[in-house]
Coordinates of C-alpha atoms in Angstrom, one line a residue:
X17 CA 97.1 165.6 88.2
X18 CA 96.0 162.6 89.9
X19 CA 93.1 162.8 92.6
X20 CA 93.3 161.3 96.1
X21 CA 90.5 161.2 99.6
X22 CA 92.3 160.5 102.7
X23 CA 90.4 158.9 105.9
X24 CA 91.5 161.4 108.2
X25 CA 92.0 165.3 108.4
X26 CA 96.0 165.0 110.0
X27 CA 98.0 163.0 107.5
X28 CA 99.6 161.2 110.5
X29 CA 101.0 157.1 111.0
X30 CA 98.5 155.2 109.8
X31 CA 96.5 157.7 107.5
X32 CA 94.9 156.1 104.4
X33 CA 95.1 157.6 100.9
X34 CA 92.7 156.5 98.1
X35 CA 94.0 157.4 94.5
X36 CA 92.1 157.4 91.6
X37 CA 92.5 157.2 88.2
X38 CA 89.2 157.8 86.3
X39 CA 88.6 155.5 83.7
X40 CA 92.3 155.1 83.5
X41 CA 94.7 152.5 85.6
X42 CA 96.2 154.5 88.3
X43 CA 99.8 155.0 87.3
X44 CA 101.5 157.7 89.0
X45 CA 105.8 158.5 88.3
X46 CA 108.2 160.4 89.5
X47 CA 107.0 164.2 89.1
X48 CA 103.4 163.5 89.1
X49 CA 101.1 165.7 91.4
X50 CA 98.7 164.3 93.6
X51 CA 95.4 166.5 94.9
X52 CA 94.5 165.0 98.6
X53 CA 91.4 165.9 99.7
X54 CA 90.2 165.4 103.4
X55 CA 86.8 164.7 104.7
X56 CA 86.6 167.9 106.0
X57 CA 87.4 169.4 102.6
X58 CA 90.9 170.7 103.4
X59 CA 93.2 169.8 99.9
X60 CA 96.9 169.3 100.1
X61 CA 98.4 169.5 97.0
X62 CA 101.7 166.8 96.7
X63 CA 104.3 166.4 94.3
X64 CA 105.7 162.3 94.2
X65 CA 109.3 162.2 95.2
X66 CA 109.8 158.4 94.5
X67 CA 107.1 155.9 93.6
X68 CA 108.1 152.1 93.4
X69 CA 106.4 148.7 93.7
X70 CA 105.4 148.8 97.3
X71 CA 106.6 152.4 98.7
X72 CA 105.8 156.4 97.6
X73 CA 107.1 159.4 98.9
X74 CA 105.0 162.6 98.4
X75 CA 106.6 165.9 99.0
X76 CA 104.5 169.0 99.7
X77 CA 105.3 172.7 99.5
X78 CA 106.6 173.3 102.8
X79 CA 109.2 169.8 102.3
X80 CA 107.0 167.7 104.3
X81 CA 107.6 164.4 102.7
X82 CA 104.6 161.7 103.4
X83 CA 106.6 157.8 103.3
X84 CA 103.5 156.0 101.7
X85 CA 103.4 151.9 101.2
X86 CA 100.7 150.3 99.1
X87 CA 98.1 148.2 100.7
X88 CA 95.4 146.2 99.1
X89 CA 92.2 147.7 100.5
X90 CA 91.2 150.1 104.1
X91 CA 88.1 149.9 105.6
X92 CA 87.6 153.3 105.1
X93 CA 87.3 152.7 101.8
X94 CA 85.6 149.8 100.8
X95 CA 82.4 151.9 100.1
X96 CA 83.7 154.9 98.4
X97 CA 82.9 154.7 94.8
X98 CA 82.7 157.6 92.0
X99 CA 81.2 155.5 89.2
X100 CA 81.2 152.6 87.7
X101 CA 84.6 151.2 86.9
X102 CA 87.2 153.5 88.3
X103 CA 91.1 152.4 89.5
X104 CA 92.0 152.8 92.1
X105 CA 94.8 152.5 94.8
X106 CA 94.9 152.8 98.5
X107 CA 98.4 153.4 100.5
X108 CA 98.5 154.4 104.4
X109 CA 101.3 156.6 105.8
X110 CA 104.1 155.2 107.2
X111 CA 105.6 158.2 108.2
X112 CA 106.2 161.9 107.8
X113 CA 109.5 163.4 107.5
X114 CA 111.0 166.9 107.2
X115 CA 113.7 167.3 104.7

């Protein structure tokens, strides 16, 4: 299971999502799960649909899918660190769907 902080409490257009790996390279497939934790605390727990070079779909229990693309860096995570050396990467939501 991979573990992810979002910069907002509605996983709306425009949300980002910080994954990390740990002391490991974020690499997440097909399959993974993804833990997404708000500021607030709330956790939304995400299967990945499709993951590819620049786009991710996540797919939660209720078949909300979250259209993700990569981006290098957000602002509202530029000084969020765990320890020394994590990976790390940061998509924003380009937009929900139900399927």
């Amino acid at each position: 299971m991979w573990h992810a902080y979002t910069n907002d409490d509605l996983f709306g257009h425009g949300t980002a999502i910080l994954i990390t790996g740990g002391a490991l390279p974020v690499s997440i497939g097909p399959g993974d799960t993804v833990a997404i934790e708000t500021p607030t605390g709330r956790r939304l727990v995400v299967a990945t649909a499709i993951e590819g070079d620049s786009g991710m779909t996540l797919t939660d229990k209720q078949g909300i899918n979250l259209v993700l693309l990569r981006i290098e860096e957000s602002p509202a995570f530029e000084d969020f660190k765990l320890s020394d050396g994590f990976s790390r990467q940061v998509w924003i939501i380009e937009r929900c769907e139900d399927t």
